CSV table of C-alpha atoms in Angstrom, one decimal:
chain,number,residue,atom,x,y,z
A,1,MET,CA,-20.4,-12.0,-12.3
A,2,GLY,CA,-23.7,-14.1,-12.0
A,3,LYS,CA,-25.1,-15.5,-8.9
A,4,ARG,CA,-23.5,-18.8,-7.9
A,5,GLY,CA,-26.2,-20.0,-5.6
A,6,CYS,CA,-26.5,-21.0,-1.9
A,7,ILE,CA,-23.2,-22.4,-0.4
A,8,LYS,CA,-25.2,-25.2,1.2
A,9,CYS,CA,-27.5,-26.4,-1.6
A,10,GLY,CA,-26.8,-24.4,-4.7
A,11,HIS,CA,-30.3,-22.9,-4.9
A,12,THR,CA,-30.3,-19.5,-6.5
A,13,GLU,CA,-33.2,-17.7,-4.6
A,14,ALA,CA,-32.9,-15.8,-1.4
A,15,LYS,CA,-35.0,-13.6,0.7
A,16,THR,CA,-34.2,-11.1,3.4
A,17,LYS,CA,-35.7,-10.2,6.9
A,18,GLU,CA,-34.9,-7.6,9.5
A,19,ILE,CA,-34.3,-8.6,13.0
A,20,ALA,CA,-33.4,-6.7,16.4
A,21,THR,CA,-31.8,-8.2,19.3
A,22,THR,CA,-30.8,-7.1,22.8
A,23,GLY,CA,-27.3,-6.6,23.8
A,24,THR,CA,-25.8,-7.4,27.3
A,25,GLY,CA,-26.1,-5.7,30.7
A,26,LEU,CA,-28.9,-3.2,31.1
A,27,SER,CA,-30.2,-3.5,27.5
A,28,LYS,CA,-30.7,-7.2,28.2
A,29,MET,CA,-32.4,-6.6,31.5
A,30,PHE,CA,-34.7,-4.0,30.1
A,31,ASP,CA,-35.3,-5.9,26.7
A,32,ILE,CA,-33.9,-2.9,24.7
A,33,GLN,CA,-33.4,-4.2,21.3
A,34,HIS,CA,-30.8,-1.8,19.7
A,35,ASN,CA,-28.8,-4.3,17.6
A,36,LYS,CA,-30.4,-4.6,14.2
A,37,PHE,CA,-29.5,-7.2,11.6
A,38,ARG,CA,-30.4,-8.1,8.1
A,39,VAL,CA,-30.9,-11.9,7.6
A,40,VAL,CA,-30.4,-13.4,4.2
A,41,TYR,CA,-31.7,-16.9,3.8
A,42,CYS,CA,-32.0,-19.6,1.1
A,43,THR,CA,-35.6,-20.2,0.2
A,44,ASN,CA,-34.8,-23.8,-0.5
A,45,CYS,CA,-32.8,-25.1,2.6
A,46,GLY,CA,-33.1,-22.2,5.0
A,47,TYR,CA,-29.2,-21.5,5.3
A,48,SER,CA,-28.9,-18.0,6.8
A,49,GLU,CA,-26.3,-15.3,7.2
A,50,PHE,CA,-26.6,-12.2,9.4
A,51,TYR,CA,-25.4,-8.7,8.3
A,52,ASN,CA,-25.3,-5.5,10.3
A,53,SER,CA,-28.2,-3.5,9.0
A,54,GLN,CA,-26.4,-0.2,9.7
A,55,THR,CA,-23.7,-1.0,7.2
A,56,SER,CA,-25.4,-2.9,4.5
A,57,THR,CA,-28.2,-2.7,1.9
A,58,ALA,CA,-30.5,-5.4,0.7
A,59,SER,CA,-28.9,-5.8,-2.7
A,60,ASN,CA,-25.3,-5.8,-1.2
A,61,VAL,CA,-26.1,-8.6,1.2
A,62,ILE,CA,-27.7,-10.8,-1.3
A,63,ASP,CA,-24.6,-10.3,-3.4
A,64,PHE,CA,-22.5,-11.3,-0.4
A,65,PHE,CA,-24.6,-14.3,0.3
A,66,PHE,CA,-24.2,-15.7,-3.2
A,67,GLY,CA,-20.5,-15.0,-3.3
A,68,GLY,CA,-20.7,-12.1,-5.7
């Protein structure tokens, strides 16, 4: 099944980035960034989706992003 495109604008190019965030409680107080995510975003409109980086690979999340 081919890529369908961004659900917001239909564009067919996306890129990924890795981000880390703090949690709550002590991790927030000490700025410990233990939550890691892979962000997939449309290069045209900027629409973004977050995926847990511990359970996903770059190729899988791009397929999810395009509805594959």
